[in-house]
Amino acid sequence: MRPFEFHRPTSLDEALALLARPDARALAGGTTLVDLMKLGVEAPGLVVDIGRLPLAGITLESGSLRIGALARNSAVARDSVVLSQFPALSEALLSGASGQIRNAASMGGNLMQRTRCAYFRSHDWPCNKRVPGSGCPAREGANAHHAVLGTSDHCIAVSPSDVAVALLALDASVAIAGPRGVRHVAIADFYRLPGDTPVIETVVQPGELIVHLDVPATALATRSGYLKLRGRASYEFASASVAAAVKLEGGVVAEVAVAIGGLGTVPWRDRGAERLLIGEALGDAAVDRFCDALLAPARPTPDNRYKLDLARGAVHHMLARSRPC
Ligand code: SF4
């Protein structure tokens, strides 16, 4: 590990001033940054420990759940309001990592976590995300766990966060503080497709910091759930996951939200596909039409094509849960 400066600010203004340095990185739970520093993938000249900032609250006010960026994953997952009114959030968080990591990991850090692509994490390989312009060995290499949606010729790394998928289904927004104040970005616009600049993963600019998340408290959110399919029962990233919520009226779909993880370079949702379900009974044919539209842009490789079937099955399972018995 290379030497670095370390600061522990006690105010947001102080933190933002420090993070304005181009070689600065924010440290919260450390579950991503410390790993990547040990691997030499991240080599900040300045580490800004934001752990003393008052950003860990979880409050329900004015019809919205506000989750501080430093709220621990485990605290959010067991929060009584989250459990009763936003179950997909709790289920997504509990499906991720281990108990120890959830106790350390912050919500803001969860959204900012880097890809698990093995090529990205090893200096033995080129990687456009680590060294722009160096190449993407995953395209022709071991890519069974890589993305099938939102890929580019420059990167096919899959987005790793579970809770980001649930936040997308719940129409959350991200509050980002910077030198000109706080801006609010819909989670649907927070992640950047890799395109020809896979090194840029989110809309967070140098010198900015996530301060909280807002999740609208809706009737749909109380009906939400999260299903994660993966290679082993715990401590594994999603092969395919689904966050879904459906409201039926008179036996047909009145409102629906479906986001999927494990398939996209970003958490994936298609509102046009969702409109195909409005007014439909949730029969297999209607759900298949939805899946056809949702997965139509996929560009699978021979080794990750299986994800399409996994996602289709997971969507059927989650939407079937909503059918009247
Ligand atoms: Fe790097 Fe992305 Fe290719 Fe993985 S998929 S090697 S992260 S460029």
Short mmCIF file of C-alpha atoms and ligand atoms in Angstrom, two decimals:
data_model
loop_
_atom_site.label_atom_id
_atom_site.label_comp_id
_atom_site.label_asym_id
_atom_site.label_seq_id
_atom_site.Cartn_x
_atom_site.Cartn_y
_atom_site.Cartn_z
CA MET A 1 0.00 0.00 0.00
CA ARG A 2 1.29 3.47 -0.85
CA PRO A 3 1.56 6.21 1.81
CA PHE A 4 -1.36 8.63 1.94
CA GLU A 5 -2.57 11.58 3.97
CA PHE A 6 -5.44 10.97 6.34
CA HIS A 7 -7.98 13.50 7.62
CA ARG A 8 -11.05 13.10 9.77
CA PRO A 9 -13.28 16.17 9.27
CA THR A 10 -16.01 17.02 11.76
CA SER A 11 -18.18 19.14 9.47
CA LEU A 12 -19.59 18.66 5.99
CA ASP A 13 -17.97 21.88 4.76
CA GLU A 14 -14.58 20.68 5.96
CA ALA A 15 -15.12 17.31 4.29
CA LEU A 16 -16.11 18.89 0.98
CA ALA A 17 -13.08 21.17 1.04
CA LEU A 18 -10.81 18.15 1.52
CA LEU A 19 -12.60 16.10 -1.14
CA ALA A 20 -12.00 18.87 -3.68
CA ARG A 21 -8.47 17.53 -4.03
CA PRO A 22 -8.44 15.35 -7.17
CA ASP A 23 -6.54 12.55 -5.42
CA ALA A 24 -8.91 12.45 -2.40
CA ARG A 25 -11.25 9.55 -1.60
CA ALA A 26 -13.99 9.45 1.01
CA LEU A 27 -13.79 6.66 3.57
CA ALA A 28 -16.99 5.52 5.29
CA GLY A 29 -17.30 1.82 6.22
CA GLY A 30 -14.17 1.03 4.20
CA THR A 31 -15.57 -2.23 2.86
CA THR A 32 -14.70 -1.32 -0.72
CA LEU A 33 -11.99 1.35 -0.50
CA VAL A 34 -9.67 -0.47 1.90
CA ASP A 35 -9.87 -3.66 -0.17
CA LEU A 36 -9.01 -1.79 -3.34
CA MET A 37 -6.18 0.13 -1.68
CA LYS A 38 -4.65 -3.16 -0.53
CA LEU A 39 -4.89 -4.45 -4.11
CA GLY A 40 -3.36 -1.24 -5.46
CA VAL A 41 -6.41 -0.57 -7.61
CA GLU A 42 -7.14 2.60 -5.63
CA ALA A 43 -4.16 4.70 -4.58
CA PRO A 44 -5.52 7.96 -3.13
CA GLY A 45 -3.10 10.63 -1.96
CA LEU A 46 -5.66 11.72 0.63
CA VAL A 47 -8.18 9.60 2.53
CA VAL A 48 -11.02 11.60 4.07
CA ASP A 49 -12.67 9.65 6.90
CA ILE A 50 -16.24 11.00 6.92
CA GLY A 51 -17.32 8.73 9.78
CA ARG A 52 -17.78 11.61 12.24
CA LEU A 53 -20.25 13.53 10.09
CA PRO A 54 -23.86 13.50 11.37
CA LEU A 55 -25.22 11.57 8.38
CA ALA A 56 -26.52 8.33 9.87
CA GLY A 57 -30.18 9.16 10.54
CA ILE A 58 -33.16 7.14 9.32
CA THR A 59 -36.35 9.21 9.48
CA LEU A 60 -39.81 9.21 7.94
CA GLU A 61 -41.10 12.70 7.32
CA SER A 62 -43.38 14.45 4.82
CA GLY A 63 -44.23 11.21 3.06
CA SER A 64 -40.65 10.19 2.44
CA LEU A 65 -38.03 8.01 4.07
CA ARG A 66 -34.71 9.79 4.51
CA ILE A 67 -31.68 7.57 4.96
CA GLY A 68 -28.38 9.21 5.87
CA ALA A 69 -25.42 8.26 3.73
CA LEU A 70 -23.60 6.93 6.80
CA ALA A 71 -26.50 4.77 8.03
CA ARG A 72 -25.14 1.25 8.30
CA ASN A 73 -26.63 -1.37 6.01
CA SER A 74 -27.61 -3.49 9.03
CA ALA A 75 -29.31 -0.55 10.79
CA VAL A 76 -31.42 0.21 7.72
CA ALA A 77 -32.29 -3.46 7.19
CA ARG A 78 -33.69 -3.84 10.72
CA ASP A 79 -35.34 -0.41 11.00
CA SER A 80 -39.01 -0.89 11.88
CA VAL A 81 -40.27 1.64 9.32
CA VAL A 82 -38.15 0.09 6.57
CA LEU A 83 -39.39 -3.39 7.49
CA SER A 84 -43.06 -2.39 7.43
CA GLN A 85 -43.17 0.18 4.63
CA PHE A 86 -40.17 -0.56 2.39
CA PRO A 87 -39.62 -4.33 2.68
CA ALA A 88 -37.66 -4.56 -0.59
CA LEU A 89 -34.95 -2.37 0.96
CA SER A 90 -34.56 -4.63 3.97
CA GLU A 91 -34.62 -7.81 1.89
CA ALA A 92 -32.05 -6.44 -0.56
CA LEU A 93 -29.71 -5.35 2.22
CA LEU A 94 -29.99 -8.65 4.06
CA SER A 95 -29.20 -10.54 0.86
CA GLY A 96 -25.87 -8.74 0.52
CA ALA A 97 -22.46 -9.56 2.03
CA SER A 98 -22.14 -10.91 5.59
CA GLY A 99 -23.45 -9.69 8.93
CA GLN A 100 -20.06 -8.24 9.80
CA ILE A 101 -19.80 -6.35 6.52
CA ARG A 102 -23.39 -5.06 6.78
CA ASN A 103 -22.51 -3.72 10.25
CA ALA A 104 -19.66 -1.69 8.76
CA ALA A 105 -20.93 -0.81 5.28
CA SER A 106 -22.69 2.52 4.79
CA MET A 107 -25.60 3.24 2.47
CA GLY A 108 -23.67 5.84 0.51
CA GLY A 109 -20.73 3.49 0.18
CA ASN A 110 -23.02 0.71 -0.97
CA LEU A 111 -24.14 2.86 -3.90
CA MET A 112 -20.54 3.79 -4.72
CA GLN A 113 -19.05 0.27 -4.49
CA ARG A 114 -16.88 -0.74 -7.43
CA THR A 115 -17.36 -3.72 -9.70
CA ARG A 116 -16.30 -7.22 -8.68
CA CYS A 117 -14.89 -7.92 -12.16
CA ALA A 118 -11.76 -9.99 -11.43
CA TYR A 119 -9.82 -8.29 -14.23
CA PHE A 120 -10.50 -4.89 -12.67
CA ARG A 121 -9.10 -6.07 -9.35
CA SER A 122 -5.86 -7.53 -10.74
CA HIS A 123 -2.82 -5.70 -12.12
CA ASP A 124 -2.01 -8.81 -14.15
CA TRP A 125 -4.63 -7.77 -16.71
CA PRO A 126 -5.52 -4.65 -18.67
CA CYS A 127 -8.87 -3.06 -17.82
CA ASN A 128 -10.54 0.01 -19.30
CA LYS A 129 -12.19 0.80 -16.00
CA ARG A 130 -8.89 0.75 -14.08
CA VAL A 131 -6.59 2.07 -16.81
CA PRO A 132 -8.64 3.85 -19.53
CA GLY A 133 -7.81 2.67 -23.03
CA SER A 134 -5.99 -0.47 -21.93
CA GLY A 135 -8.64 -2.96 -23.09
CA CYS A 136 -11.32 -5.26 -21.76
CA PRO A 137 -10.17 -8.87 -21.42
CA ALA A 138 -13.57 -9.87 -20.01
CA ARG A 139 -15.22 -9.55 -23.42
CA GLU A 140 -13.39 -12.64 -24.72
CA GLY A 141 -12.41 -14.08 -21.36
CA ALA A 142 -14.15 -15.38 -18.26
CA ASN A 143 -17.44 -13.51 -18.36
CA ALA A 144 -20.04 -15.85 -16.89
CA HIS A 145 -20.73 -13.30 -14.13
CA HIS A 146 -20.65 -10.21 -16.34
CA ALA A 147 -23.43 -8.02 -17.63
CA VAL A 148 -25.80 -8.65 -20.53
CA LEU A 149 -27.62 -5.29 -20.42
CA GLY A 150 -26.12 -1.84 -20.89
CA THR A 151 -22.78 -3.21 -22.03
CA SER A 152 -20.38 -1.55 -24.45
CA ASP A 153 -17.36 -2.64 -26.46
CA HIS A 154 -15.28 -1.07 -23.67
CA CYS A 155 -16.76 -2.72 -20.56
CA ILE A 156 -19.23 -5.43 -19.56
CA ALA A 157 -18.80 -5.23 -15.78
CA VAL A 158 -21.98 -5.88 -13.82
CA SER A 159 -23.32 -3.43 -11.24
CA PRO A 160 -22.81 -5.08 -7.82
CA SER A 161 -25.22 -3.33 -5.44
CA ASP A 162 -28.39 -5.12 -4.30
CA VAL A 163 -29.96 -2.19 -2.54
CA ALA A 164 -29.53 0.06 -5.58
CA VAL A 165 -31.90 -2.28 -7.44
CA ALA A 166 -34.51 -1.95 -4.70
CA LEU A 167 -34.02 1.84 -4.59
CA LEU A 168 -34.59 1.96 -8.35
CA ALA A 169 -37.90 0.09 -8.07
CA LEU A 170 -38.92 2.46 -5.26
CA ASP A 171 -38.12 5.66 -7.23
CA ALA A 172 -35.55 6.85 -4.71
CA SER A 173 -33.37 9.90 -5.17
CA VAL A 174 -29.83 10.64 -4.05
CA ALA A 175 -28.85 13.92 -2.38
CA ILE A 176 -25.31 14.93 -3.33
CA ALA A 177 -23.52 17.79 -1.58
CA GLY A 178 -20.89 19.81 -3.36
CA PRO A 179 -19.32 23.25 -3.46
CA ARG A 180 -22.54 24.77 -4.85
CA GLY A 181 -24.93 23.16 -2.36
CA VAL A 182 -26.99 19.98 -2.45
CA ARG A 183 -28.46 18.54 -5.64
CA HIS A 184 -30.98 15.72 -5.89
CA VAL A 185 -30.60 13.05 -8.55
CA ALA A 186 -33.13 10.32 -9.28
CA ILE A 187 -31.51 6.94 -8.70
CA ALA A 188 -32.53 6.12 -12.29
CA ASP A 189 -30.09 8.84 -13.41
CA PHE A 190 -27.39 8.21 -10.80
CA TYR A 191 -25.43 5.46 -12.58
CA ARG A 192 -23.66 5.97 -15.90
CA LEU A 193 -23.61 3.35 -18.64
CA PRO A 194 -20.00 2.41 -19.43
CA GLY A 195 -20.03 3.62 -23.05
CA ASP A 196 -16.47 4.51 -23.99
CA THR A 197 -15.65 5.85 -20.49
CA PRO A 198 -16.25 2.96 -18.08
CA VAL A 199 -14.04 4.66 -15.51
CA ILE A 200 -16.96 7.06 -14.89
CA GLU A 201 -19.56 5.05 -12.97
CA THR A 202 -21.88 7.61 -11.37
CA VAL A 203 -22.84 11.27 -11.67
CA VAL A 204 -20.93 12.09 -8.46
CA GLN A 205 -18.22 14.58 -9.36
CA PRO A 206 -14.84 15.03 -7.68
CA GLY A 207 -15.41 17.18 -4.59
CA GLU A 208 -18.97 15.89 -4.06
CA LEU A 209 -20.36 13.57 -1.40
CA ILE A 210 -23.62 11.64 -1.07
CA VAL A 211 -25.36 12.96 2.06
CA HIS A 212 -28.66 11.08 2.07
CA LEU A 213 -31.23 9.10 0.10
CA ASP A 214 -34.95 9.89 -0.15
CA VAL A 215 -37.46 7.11 -0.80
CA PRO A 216 -41.13 8.05 -1.37
CA ALA A 217 -43.47 6.33 1.10
CA THR A 218 -46.16 4.95 -1.19
CA ALA A 219 -48.71 2.19 -1.03
CA LEU A 220 -46.71 0.45 -3.75
CA ALA A 221 -43.55 0.51 -1.62
CA THR A 222 -45.29 -1.40 1.18
CA ARG A 223 -45.98 -4.20 -1.34
CA SER A 224 -42.37 -4.42 -2.50
CA GLY A 225 -40.01 -7.36 -2.22
CA TYR A 226 -36.58 -8.47 -3.38
CA LEU A 227 -35.41 -11.84 -4.67
CA LYS A 228 -31.75 -12.63 -5.28
CA LEU A 229 -30.53 -15.69 -7.18
CA ARG A 230 -26.86 -16.52 -6.75
CA GLY A 231 -24.34 -19.31 -6.84
CA ARG A 232 -24.40 -20.00 -3.10
CA ALA A 233 -26.72 -19.10 -0.25
CA SER A 234 -24.72 -16.29 1.34
CA TYR A 235 -21.90 -13.85 0.74
CA GLU A 236 -22.33 -13.88 -3.02
CA PHE A 237 -23.19 -11.31 -5.65
CA ALA A 238 -26.38 -11.70 -7.67
CA SER A 239 -26.52 -13.81 -10.81
CA ALA A 240 -29.95 -12.26 -11.21
CA SER A 241 -32.13 -10.32 -8.81
CA VAL A 242 -35.53 -8.65 -8.91
CA ALA A 243 -37.07 -5.87 -6.85
CA ALA A 244 -40.78 -5.73 -7.57
CA ALA A 245 -43.98 -4.13 -6.35
CA VAL A 246 -47.45 -4.53 -7.80
CA LYS A 247 -50.82 -3.03 -6.97
CA LEU A 248 -53.84 -4.89 -8.34
CA GLU A 249 -57.29 -3.37 -8.71
CA GLY A 250 -60.19 -5.50 -9.87
CA GLY A 251 -57.79 -8.32 -10.63
CA VAL A 252 -55.66 -6.34 -13.05
CA VAL A 253 -52.43 -4.38 -12.62
CA ALA A 254 -52.97 -0.77 -11.59
CA GLU A 255 -49.36 0.04 -10.68
CA VAL A 256 -46.16 -1.91 -11.08
CA ALA A 257 -42.44 -1.38 -10.61
CA VAL A 258 -39.82 -3.98 -11.50
CA ALA A 259 -36.05 -3.47 -11.37
CA ILE A 260 -33.47 -6.16 -11.98
CA GLY A 261 -29.90 -6.64 -10.81
CA GLY A 262 -27.08 -8.98 -11.74
CA LEU A 263 -27.67 -8.45 -15.46
CA GLY A 264 -26.89 -4.80 -16.09
CA THR A 265 -23.86 -2.57 -16.04
CA VAL A 266 -26.27 -0.40 -14.04
CA PRO A 267 -29.39 -1.37 -12.05
CA TRP A 268 -31.97 -1.96 -14.77
CA ARG A 269 -35.58 -0.88 -15.14
CA ASP A 270 -37.78 -0.37 -18.22
CA ARG A 271 -40.89 1.73 -17.66
CA GLY A 272 -42.08 1.06 -21.21
CA ALA A 273 -42.07 -2.67 -20.46
CA GLU A 274 -43.95 -1.98 -17.20
CA ARG A 275 -46.69 -0.19 -19.14
CA LEU A 276 -47.35 -3.46 -20.98
CA LEU A 277 -48.57 -4.88 -17.67
CA ILE A 278 -50.98 -2.08 -16.77
CA GLY A 279 -54.58 -3.29 -17.07
CA GLU A 280 -53.46 -6.91 -17.45
CA ALA A 281 -54.16 -9.83 -15.18
CA LEU A 282 -50.81 -11.22 -14.02
CA GLY A 283 -50.96 -14.36 -16.12
CA ASP A 284 -47.88 -16.08 -17.49
CA ALA A 285 -48.43 -14.70 -21.01
CA ALA A 286 -48.51 -11.09 -19.81
CA VAL A 287 -45.42 -11.58 -17.65
CA ASP A 288 -43.61 -13.22 -20.56
CA ARG A 289 -44.43 -10.23 -22.78
CA PHE A 290 -43.03 -7.97 -20.06
CA CYS A 291 -39.85 -10.05 -19.82
CA ASP A 292 -39.45 -10.09 -23.60
CA ALA A 293 -39.49 -6.29 -23.64
CA LEU A 294 -37.31 -5.93 -20.54
CA LEU A 295 -34.62 -8.26 -21.83
CA ALA A 296 -34.79 -7.35 -25.54
CA PRO A 297 -31.67 -5.09 -25.42
CA ALA A 298 -29.54 -7.87 -23.89
CA ARG A 299 -26.24 -8.76 -25.56
CA PRO A 300 -25.26 -11.98 -23.80
CA THR A 301 -22.12 -14.01 -24.33
CA PRO A 302 -22.33 -17.81 -24.57
CA ASP A 303 -21.21 -18.01 -20.92
CA ASN A 304 -23.67 -15.54 -19.39
CA ARG A 305 -26.75 -16.21 -21.51
CA TYR A 306 -28.12 -18.25 -18.59
CA LYS A 307 -28.82 -14.98 -16.78
CA LEU A 308 -31.72 -14.26 -19.12
CA ASP A 309 -33.54 -17.41 -18.00
CA LEU A 310 -32.71 -16.70 -14.36
CA ALA A 311 -34.10 -13.19 -14.60
CA ARG A 312 -37.24 -14.34 -16.37
CA GLY A 313 -37.87 -16.96 -13.70
CA ALA A 314 -37.23 -14.47 -10.90
CA VAL A 315 -39.64 -11.94 -12.41
CA HIS A 316 -42.34 -14.60 -12.76
CA HIS A 317 -41.79 -15.62 -9.14
CA MET A 318 -41.97 -12.09 -7.77
CA LEU A 319 -45.04 -11.10 -9.77
CA ALA A 320 -46.81 -14.37 -8.92
CA ARG A 321 -46.45 -13.40 -5.25
CA SER A 322 -48.80 -10.50 -5.98
CA ARG A 323 -51.62 -12.59 -7.41
CA PRO A 324 -54.70 -13.01 -5.27
CA CYS A 325 -54.87 -16.49 -3.76
FE1 SF4 B 1 -12.40 -3.86 -16.87
FE2 SF4 B 1 -14.99 -3.60 -17.35
FE3 SF4 B 1 -13.58 -5.18 -18.89
FE4 SF4 B 1 -14.00 -5.87 -16.33
S1 SF4 B 1 -15.54 -5.72 -17.91
S2 SF4 B 1 -12.06 -5.98 -17.50
S3 SF4 B 1 -14.07 -3.84 -15.36
S4 SF4 B 1 -13.29 -2.96 -18.68
#
